PDB file of N, CA, C and O in Angstrom:
ATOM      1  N   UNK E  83     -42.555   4.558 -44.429  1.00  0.00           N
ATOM      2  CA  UNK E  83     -42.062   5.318 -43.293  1.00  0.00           C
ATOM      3  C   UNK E  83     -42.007   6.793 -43.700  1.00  0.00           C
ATOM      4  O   UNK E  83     -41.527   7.057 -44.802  1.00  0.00           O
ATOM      5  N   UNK E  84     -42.463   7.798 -42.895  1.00  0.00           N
ATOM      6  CA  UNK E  84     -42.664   8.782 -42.889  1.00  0.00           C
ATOM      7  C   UNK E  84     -41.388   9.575 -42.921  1.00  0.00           C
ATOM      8  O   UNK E  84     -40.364   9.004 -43.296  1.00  0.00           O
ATOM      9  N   UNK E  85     -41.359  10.704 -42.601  1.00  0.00           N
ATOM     10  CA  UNK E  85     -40.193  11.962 -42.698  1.00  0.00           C
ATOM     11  C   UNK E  85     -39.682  11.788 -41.303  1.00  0.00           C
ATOM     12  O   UNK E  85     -38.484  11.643 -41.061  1.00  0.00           O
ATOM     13  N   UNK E  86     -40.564  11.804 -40.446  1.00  0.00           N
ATOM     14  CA  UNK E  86     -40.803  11.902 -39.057  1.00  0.00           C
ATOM     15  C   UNK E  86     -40.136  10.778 -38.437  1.00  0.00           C
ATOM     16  O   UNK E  86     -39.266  10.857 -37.570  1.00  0.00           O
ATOM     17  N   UNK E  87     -40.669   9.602 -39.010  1.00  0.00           N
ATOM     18  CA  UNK E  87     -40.497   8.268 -38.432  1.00  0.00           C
ATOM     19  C   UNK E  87     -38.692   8.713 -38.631  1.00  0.00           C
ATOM     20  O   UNK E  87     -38.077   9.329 -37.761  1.00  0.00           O
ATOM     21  N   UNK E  88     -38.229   8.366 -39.614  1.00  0.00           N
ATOM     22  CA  UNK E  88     -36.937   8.128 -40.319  1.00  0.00           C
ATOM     23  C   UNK E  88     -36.160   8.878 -38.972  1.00  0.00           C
ATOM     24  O   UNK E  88     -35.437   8.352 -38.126  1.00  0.00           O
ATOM     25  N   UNK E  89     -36.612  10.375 -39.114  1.00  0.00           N
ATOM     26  CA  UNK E  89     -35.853  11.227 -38.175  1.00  0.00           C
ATOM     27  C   UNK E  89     -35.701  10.686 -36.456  1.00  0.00           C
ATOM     28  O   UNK E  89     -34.803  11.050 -35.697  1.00  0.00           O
ATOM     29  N   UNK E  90     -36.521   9.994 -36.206  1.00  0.00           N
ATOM     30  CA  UNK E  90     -36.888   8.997 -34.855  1.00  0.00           C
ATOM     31  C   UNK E  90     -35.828   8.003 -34.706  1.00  0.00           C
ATOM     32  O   UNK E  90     -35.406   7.820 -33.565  1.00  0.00           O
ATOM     33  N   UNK E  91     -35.284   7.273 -35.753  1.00  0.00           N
ATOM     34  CA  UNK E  91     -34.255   6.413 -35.901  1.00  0.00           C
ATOM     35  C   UNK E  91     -33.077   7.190 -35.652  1.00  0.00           C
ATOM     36  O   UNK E  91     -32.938   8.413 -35.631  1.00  0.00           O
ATOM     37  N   UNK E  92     -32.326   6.346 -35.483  1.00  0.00           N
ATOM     38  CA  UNK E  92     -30.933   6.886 -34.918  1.00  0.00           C
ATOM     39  C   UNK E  92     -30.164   6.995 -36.613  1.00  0.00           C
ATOM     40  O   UNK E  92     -29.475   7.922 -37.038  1.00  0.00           O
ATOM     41  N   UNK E  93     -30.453   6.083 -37.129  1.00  0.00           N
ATOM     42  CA  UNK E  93     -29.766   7.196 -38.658  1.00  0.00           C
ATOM     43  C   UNK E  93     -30.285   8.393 -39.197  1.00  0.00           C
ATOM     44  O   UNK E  93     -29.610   9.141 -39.905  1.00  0.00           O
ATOM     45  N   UNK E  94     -31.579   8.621 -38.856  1.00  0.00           N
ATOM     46  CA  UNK E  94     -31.851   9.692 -39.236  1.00  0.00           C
ATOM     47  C   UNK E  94     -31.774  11.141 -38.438  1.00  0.00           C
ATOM     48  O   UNK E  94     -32.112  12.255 -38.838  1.00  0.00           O
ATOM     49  N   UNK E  95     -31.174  10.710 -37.090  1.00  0.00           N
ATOM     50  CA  UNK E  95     -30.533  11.770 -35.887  1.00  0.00           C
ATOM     51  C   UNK E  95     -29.012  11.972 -35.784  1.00  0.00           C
ATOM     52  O   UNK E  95     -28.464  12.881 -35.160  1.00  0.00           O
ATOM     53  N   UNK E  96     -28.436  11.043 -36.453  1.00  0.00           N
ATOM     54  CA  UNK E  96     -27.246  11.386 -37.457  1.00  0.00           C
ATOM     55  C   UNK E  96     -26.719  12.034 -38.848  1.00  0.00           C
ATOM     56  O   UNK E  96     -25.656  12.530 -39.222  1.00  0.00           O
ATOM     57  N   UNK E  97     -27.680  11.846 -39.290  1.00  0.00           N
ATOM     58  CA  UNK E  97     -27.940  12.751 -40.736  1.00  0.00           C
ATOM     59  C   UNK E  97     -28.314  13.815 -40.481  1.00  0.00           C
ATOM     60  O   UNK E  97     -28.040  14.766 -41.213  1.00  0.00           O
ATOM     61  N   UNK E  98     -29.173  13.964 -39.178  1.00  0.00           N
ATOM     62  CA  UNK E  98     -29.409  15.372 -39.444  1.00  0.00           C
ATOM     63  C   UNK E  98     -28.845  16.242 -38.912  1.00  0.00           C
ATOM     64  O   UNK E  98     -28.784  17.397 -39.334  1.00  0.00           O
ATOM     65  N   UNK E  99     -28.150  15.653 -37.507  1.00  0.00           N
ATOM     66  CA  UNK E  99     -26.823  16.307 -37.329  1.00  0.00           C
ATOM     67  C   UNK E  99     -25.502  16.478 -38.002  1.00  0.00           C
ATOM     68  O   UNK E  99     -24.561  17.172 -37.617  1.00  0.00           O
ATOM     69  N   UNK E 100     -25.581  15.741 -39.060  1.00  0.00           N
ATOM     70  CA  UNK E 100     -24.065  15.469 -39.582  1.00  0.00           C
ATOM     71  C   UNK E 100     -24.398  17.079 -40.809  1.00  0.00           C
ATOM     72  O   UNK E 100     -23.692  18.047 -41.087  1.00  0.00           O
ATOM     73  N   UNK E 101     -25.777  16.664 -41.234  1.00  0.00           N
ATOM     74  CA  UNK E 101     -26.018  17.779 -41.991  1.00  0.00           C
ATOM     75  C   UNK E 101     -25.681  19.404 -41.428  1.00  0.00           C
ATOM     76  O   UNK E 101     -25.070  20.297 -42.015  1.00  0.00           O
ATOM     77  N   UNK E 102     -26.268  19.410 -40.187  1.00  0.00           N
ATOM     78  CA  UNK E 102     -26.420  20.769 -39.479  1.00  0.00           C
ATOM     79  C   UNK E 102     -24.997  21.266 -39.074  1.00  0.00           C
ATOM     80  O   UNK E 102     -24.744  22.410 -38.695  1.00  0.00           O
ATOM     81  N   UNK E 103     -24.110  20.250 -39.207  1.00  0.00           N
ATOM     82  CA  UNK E 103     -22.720  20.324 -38.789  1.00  0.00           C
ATOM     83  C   UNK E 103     -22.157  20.963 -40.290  1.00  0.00           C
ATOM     84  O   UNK E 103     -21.167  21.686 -40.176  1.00  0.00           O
ATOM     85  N   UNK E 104     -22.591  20.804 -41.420  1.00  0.00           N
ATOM     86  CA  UNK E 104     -22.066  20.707 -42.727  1.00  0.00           C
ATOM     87  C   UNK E 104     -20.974  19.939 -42.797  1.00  0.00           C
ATOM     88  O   UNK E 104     -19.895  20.358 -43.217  1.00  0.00           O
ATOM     89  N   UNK E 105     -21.269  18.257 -42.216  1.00  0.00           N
ATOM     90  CA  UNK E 105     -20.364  17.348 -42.768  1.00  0.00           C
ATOM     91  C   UNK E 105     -21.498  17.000 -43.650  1.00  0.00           C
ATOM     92  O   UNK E 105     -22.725  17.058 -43.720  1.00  0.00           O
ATOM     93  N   UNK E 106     -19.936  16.422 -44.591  1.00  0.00           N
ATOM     94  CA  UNK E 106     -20.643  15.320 -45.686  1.00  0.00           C
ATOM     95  C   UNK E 106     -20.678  14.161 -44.807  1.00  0.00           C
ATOM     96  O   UNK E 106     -20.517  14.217 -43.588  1.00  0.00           O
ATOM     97  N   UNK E 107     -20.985  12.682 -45.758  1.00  0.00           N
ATOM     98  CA  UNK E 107     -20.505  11.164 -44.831  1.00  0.00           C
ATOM     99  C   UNK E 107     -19.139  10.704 -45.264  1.00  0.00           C
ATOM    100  O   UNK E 107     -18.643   9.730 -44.697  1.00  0.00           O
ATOM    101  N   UNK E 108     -18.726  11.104 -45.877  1.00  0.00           N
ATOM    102  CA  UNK E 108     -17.297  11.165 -46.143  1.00  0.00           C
ATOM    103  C   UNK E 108     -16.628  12.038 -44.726  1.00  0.00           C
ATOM    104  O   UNK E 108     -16.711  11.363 -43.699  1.00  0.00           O
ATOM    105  N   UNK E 109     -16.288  12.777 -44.626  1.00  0.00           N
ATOM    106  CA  UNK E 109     -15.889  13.554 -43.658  1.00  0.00           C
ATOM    107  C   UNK E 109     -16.109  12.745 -42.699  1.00  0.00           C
ATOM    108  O   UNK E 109     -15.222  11.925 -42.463  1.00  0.00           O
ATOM    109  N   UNK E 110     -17.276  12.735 -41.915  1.00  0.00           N
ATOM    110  CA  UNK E 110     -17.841  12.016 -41.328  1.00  0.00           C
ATOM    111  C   UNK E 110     -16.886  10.922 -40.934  1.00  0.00           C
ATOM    112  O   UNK E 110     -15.826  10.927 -40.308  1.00  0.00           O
ATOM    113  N   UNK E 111     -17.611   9.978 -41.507  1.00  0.00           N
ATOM    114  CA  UNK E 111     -16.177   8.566 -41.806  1.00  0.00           C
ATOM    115  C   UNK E 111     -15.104   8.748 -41.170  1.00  0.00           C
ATOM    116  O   UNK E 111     -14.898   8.213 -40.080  1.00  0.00           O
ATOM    117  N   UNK E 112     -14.217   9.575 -41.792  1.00  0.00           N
ATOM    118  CA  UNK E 112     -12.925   9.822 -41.706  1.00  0.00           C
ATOM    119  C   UNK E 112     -12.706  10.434 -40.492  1.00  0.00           C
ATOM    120  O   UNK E 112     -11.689  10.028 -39.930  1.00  0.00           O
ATOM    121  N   UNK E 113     -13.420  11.403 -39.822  1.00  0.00           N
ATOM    122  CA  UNK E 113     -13.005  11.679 -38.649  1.00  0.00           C
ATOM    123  C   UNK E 113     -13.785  10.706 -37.491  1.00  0.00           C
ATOM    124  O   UNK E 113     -13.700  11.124 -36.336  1.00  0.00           O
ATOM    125  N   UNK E 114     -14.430   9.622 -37.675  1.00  0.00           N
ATOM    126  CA  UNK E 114     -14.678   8.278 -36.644  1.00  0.00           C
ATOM    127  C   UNK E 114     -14.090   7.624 -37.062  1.00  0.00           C
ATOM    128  O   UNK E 114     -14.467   6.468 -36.869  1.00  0.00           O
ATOM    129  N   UNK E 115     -13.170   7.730 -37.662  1.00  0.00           N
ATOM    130  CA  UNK E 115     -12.931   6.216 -38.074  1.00  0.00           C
ATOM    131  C   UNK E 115     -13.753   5.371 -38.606  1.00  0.00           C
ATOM    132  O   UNK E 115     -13.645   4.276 -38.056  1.00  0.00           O
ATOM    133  N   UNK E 116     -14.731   5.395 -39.648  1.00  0.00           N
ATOM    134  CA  UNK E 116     -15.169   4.584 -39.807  1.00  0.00           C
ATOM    135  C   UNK E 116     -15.628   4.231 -41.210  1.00  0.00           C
ATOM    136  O   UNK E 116     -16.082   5.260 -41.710  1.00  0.00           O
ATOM    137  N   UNK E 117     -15.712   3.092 -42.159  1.00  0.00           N
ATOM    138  CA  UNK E 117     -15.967   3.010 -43.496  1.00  0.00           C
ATOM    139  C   UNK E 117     -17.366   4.255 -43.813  1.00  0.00           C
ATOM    140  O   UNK E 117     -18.392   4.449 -43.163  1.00  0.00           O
ATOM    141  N   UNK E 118     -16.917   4.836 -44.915  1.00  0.00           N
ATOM    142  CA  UNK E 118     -18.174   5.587 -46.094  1.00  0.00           C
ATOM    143  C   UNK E 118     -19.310   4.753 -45.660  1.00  0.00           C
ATOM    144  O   UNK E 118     -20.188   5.148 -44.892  1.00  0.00           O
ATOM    145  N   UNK E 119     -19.240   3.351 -46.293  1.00  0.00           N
ATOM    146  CA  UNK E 119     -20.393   2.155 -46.073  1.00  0.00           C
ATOM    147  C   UNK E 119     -20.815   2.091 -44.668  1.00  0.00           C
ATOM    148  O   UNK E 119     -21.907   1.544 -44.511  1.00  0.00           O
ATOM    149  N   UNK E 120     -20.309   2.452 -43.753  1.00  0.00           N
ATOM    150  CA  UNK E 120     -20.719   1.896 -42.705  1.00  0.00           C
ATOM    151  C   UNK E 120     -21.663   3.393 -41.886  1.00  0.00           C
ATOM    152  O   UNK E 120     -22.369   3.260 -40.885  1.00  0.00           O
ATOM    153  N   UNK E 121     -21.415   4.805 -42.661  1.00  0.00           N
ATOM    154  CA  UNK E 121     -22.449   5.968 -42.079  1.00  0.00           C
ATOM    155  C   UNK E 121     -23.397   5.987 -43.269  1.00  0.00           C
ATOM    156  O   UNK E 121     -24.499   6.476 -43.021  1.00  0.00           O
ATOM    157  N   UNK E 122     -23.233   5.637 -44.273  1.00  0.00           N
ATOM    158  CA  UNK E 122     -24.490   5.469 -45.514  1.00  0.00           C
ATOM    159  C   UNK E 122     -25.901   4.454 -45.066  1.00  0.00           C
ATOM    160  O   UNK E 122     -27.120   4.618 -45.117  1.00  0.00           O
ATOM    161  N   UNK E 123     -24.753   3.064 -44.498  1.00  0.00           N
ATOM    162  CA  UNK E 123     -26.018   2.283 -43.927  1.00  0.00           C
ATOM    163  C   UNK E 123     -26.539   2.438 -43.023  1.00  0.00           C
ATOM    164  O   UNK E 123     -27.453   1.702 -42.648  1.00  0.00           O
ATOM    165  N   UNK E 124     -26.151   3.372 -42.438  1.00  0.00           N
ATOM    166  CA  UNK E 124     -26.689   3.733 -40.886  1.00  0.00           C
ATOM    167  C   UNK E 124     -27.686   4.594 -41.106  1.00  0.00           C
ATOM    168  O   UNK E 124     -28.817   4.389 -40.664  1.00  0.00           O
ATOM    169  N   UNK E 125     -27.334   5.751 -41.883  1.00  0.00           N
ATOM    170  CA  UNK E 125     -28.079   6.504 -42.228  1.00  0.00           C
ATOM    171  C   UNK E 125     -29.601   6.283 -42.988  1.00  0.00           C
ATOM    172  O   UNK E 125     -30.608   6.989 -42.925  1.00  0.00           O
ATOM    173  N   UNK E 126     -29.405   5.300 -43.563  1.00  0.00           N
ATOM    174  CA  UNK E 126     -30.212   4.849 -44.868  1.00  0.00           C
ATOM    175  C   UNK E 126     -31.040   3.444 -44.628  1.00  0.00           C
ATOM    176  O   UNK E 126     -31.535   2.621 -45.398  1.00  0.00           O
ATOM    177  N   UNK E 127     -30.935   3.586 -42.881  1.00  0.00           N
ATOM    178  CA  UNK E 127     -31.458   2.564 -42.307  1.00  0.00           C
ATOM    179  C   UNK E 127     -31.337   0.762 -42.269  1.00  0.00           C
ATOM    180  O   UNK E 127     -31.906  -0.118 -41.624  1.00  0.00           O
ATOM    181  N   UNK E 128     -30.215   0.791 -43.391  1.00  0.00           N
ATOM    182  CA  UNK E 128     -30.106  -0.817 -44.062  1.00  0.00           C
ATOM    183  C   UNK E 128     -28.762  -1.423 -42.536  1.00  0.00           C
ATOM    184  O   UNK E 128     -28.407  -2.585 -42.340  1.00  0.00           O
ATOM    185  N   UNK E 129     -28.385  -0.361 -41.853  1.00  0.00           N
ATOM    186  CA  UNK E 129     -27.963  -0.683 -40.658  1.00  0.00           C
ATOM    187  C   UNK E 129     -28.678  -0.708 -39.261  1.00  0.00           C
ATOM    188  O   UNK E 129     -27.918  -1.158 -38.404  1.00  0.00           O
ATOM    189  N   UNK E 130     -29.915  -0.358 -38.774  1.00  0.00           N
ATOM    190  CA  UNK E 130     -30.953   0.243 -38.271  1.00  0.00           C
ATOM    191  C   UNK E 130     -30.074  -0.292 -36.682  1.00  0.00           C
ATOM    192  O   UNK E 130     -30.202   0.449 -35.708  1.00  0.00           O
ATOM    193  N   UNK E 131     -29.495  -1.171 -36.590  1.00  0.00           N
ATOM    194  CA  UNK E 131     -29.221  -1.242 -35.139  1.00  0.00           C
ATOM    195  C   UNK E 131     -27.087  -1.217 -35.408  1.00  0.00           C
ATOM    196  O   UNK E 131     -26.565  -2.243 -35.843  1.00  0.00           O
ATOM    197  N   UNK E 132     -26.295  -0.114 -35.115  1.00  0.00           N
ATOM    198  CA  UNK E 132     -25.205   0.052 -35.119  1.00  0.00           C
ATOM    199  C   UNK E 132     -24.646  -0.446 -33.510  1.00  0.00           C
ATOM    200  O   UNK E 132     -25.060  -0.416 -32.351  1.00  0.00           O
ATOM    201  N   UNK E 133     -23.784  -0.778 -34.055  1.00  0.00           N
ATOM    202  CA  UNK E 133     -22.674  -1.187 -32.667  1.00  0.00           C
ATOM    203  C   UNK E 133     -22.703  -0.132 -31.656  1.00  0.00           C
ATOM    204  O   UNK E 133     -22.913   1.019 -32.038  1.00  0.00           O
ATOM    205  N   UNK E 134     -22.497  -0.403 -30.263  1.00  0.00           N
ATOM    206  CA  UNK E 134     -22.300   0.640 -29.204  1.00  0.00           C
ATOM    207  C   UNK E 134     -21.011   1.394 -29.864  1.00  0.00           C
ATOM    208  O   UNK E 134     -20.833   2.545 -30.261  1.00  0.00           O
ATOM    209  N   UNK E 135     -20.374   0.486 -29.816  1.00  0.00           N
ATOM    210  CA  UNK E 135     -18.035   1.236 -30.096  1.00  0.00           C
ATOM    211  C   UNK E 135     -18.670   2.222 -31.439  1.00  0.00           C
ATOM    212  O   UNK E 135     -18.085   3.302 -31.514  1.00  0.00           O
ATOM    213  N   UNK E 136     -19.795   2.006 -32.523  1.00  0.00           N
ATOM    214  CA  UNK E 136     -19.808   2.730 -33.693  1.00  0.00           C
ATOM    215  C   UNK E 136     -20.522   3.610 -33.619  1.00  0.00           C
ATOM    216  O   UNK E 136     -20.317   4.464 -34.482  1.00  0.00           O
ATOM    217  N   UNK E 137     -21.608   3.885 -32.699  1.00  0.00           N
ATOM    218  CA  UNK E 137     -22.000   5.326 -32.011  1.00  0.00           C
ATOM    219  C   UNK E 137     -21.494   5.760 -31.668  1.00  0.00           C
ATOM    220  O   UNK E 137     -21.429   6.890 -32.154  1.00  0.00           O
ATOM    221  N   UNK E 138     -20.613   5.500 -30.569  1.00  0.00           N
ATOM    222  CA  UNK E 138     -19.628   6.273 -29.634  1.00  0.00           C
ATOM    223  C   UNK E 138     -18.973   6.621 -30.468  1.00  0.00           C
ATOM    224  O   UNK E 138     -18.918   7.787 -30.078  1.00  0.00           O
ATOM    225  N   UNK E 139     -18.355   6.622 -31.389  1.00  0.00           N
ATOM    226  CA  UNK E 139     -17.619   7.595 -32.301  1.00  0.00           C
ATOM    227  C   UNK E 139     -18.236   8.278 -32.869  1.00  0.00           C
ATOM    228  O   UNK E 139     -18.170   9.454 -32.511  1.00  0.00           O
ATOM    229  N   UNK E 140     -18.994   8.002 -33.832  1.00  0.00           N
ATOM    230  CA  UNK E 140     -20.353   9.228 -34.379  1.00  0.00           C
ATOM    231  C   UNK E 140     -20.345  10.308 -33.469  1.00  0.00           C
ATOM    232  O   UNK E 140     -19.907  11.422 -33.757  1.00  0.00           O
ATOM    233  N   UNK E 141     -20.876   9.963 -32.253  1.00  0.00           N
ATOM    234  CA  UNK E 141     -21.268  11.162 -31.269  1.00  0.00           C
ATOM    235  C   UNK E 141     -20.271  11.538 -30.968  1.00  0.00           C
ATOM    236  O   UNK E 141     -20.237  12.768 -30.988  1.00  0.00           O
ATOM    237  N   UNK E 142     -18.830  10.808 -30.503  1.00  0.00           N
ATOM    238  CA  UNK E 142     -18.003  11.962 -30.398  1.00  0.00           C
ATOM    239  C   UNK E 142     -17.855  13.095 -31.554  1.00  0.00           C
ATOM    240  O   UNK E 142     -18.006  14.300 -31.356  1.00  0.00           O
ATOM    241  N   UNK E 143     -17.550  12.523 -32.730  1.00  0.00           N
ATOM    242  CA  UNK E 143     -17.305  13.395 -33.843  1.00  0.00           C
ATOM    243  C   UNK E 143     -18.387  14.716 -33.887  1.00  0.00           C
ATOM    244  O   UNK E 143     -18.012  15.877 -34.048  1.00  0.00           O
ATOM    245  N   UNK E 144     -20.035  14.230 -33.682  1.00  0.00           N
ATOM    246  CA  UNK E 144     -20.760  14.837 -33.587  1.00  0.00           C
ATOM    247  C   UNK E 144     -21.542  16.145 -32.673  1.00  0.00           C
ATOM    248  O   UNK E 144     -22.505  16.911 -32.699  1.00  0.00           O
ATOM    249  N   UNK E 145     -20.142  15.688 -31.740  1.00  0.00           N
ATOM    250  CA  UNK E 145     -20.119  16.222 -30.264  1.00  0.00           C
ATOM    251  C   UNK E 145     -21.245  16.521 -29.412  1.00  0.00           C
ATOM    252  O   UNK E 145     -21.310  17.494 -28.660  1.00  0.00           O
ATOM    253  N   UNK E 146     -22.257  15.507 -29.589  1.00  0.00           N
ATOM    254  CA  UNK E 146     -23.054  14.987 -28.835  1.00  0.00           C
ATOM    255  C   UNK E 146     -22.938  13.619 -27.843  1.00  0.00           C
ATOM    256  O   UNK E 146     -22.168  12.664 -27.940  1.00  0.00           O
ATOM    257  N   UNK E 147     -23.887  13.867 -26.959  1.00  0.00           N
ATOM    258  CA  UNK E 147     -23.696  12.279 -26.163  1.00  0.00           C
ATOM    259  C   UNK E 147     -24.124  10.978 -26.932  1.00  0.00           C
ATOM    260  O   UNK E 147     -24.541  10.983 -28.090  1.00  0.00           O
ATOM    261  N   UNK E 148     -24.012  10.159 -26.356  1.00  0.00           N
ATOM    262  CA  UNK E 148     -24.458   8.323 -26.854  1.00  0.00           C
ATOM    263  C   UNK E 148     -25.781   8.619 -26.513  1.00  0.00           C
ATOM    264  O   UNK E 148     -26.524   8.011 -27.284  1.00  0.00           O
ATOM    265  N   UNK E 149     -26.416   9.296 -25.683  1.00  0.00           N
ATOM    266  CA  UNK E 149     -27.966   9.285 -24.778  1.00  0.00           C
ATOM    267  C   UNK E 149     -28.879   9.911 -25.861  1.00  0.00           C
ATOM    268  O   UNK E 149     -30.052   9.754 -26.200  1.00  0.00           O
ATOM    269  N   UNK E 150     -27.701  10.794 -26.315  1.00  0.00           N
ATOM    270  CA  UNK E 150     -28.762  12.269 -27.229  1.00  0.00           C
ATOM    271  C   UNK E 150     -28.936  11.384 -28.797  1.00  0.00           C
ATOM    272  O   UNK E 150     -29.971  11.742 -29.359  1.00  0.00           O
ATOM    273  N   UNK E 151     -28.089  10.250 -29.647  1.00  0.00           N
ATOM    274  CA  UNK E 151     -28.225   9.776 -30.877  1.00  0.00           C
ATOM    275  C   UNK E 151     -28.926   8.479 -30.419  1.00  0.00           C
ATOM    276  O   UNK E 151     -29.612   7.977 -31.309  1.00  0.00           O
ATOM    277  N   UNK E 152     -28.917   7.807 -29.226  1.00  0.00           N
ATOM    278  CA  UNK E 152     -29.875   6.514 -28.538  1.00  0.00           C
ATOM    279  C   UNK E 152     -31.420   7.091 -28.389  1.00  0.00           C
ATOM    280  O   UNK E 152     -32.355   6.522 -28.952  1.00  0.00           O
ATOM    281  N   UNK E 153     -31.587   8.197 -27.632  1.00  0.00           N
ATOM    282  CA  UNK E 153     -33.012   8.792 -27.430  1.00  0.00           C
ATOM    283  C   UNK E 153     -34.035   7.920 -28.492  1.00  0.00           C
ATOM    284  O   UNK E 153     -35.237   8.182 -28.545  1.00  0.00           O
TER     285      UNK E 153
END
C-alpha cells in the first residue's frame, strides 16, 4: 500500500489531522476518551473499520465532521 492509499483510509485521515493539529496519539486518546491502543490501531490500519461512537469522538476532538474522516 502506497502513501496515497494509506492517506485514503480513515486512519490515515486521522493521522494526518491529528498531526496538523500537533496532537500526539496520546493527547489524542485522552481528549476522546479513548485507549492509546485503540488511535495507534486505527491509525496503523490493524483497526481499518472503527466503531461509529469511536469516530464520533475522533472528529469531535478533531473538530471535523463524521462525513469529512468517513469520505
Amino acid at each position: 500500500m502506497n502513501i496515497q492509499q494509506k492517506r485514503d483510509r480513515i486512519g490515515g485521515r486521522i493521522k494526518d489531522l491529528r498531526l496538523k493539529m500537533g496532537l500526539s496519539q496520546d493527547i489524542l486518546s485522552k481528549r476522546a476518551n479513548l485507549s492509546f491502543q485503540t488511535i495507534s490501531k486505527i491509525e496503523s490500519e490493524a483497526t481499518p473499520n472503527p466503531t461509529i461512537d469511536t469516530v464520533k469522538k475522533i472528529a469531535s476532538v478533531l473538530g471535523v465532521s463524521l462525513d469529512d474522516l468517513m469520505r
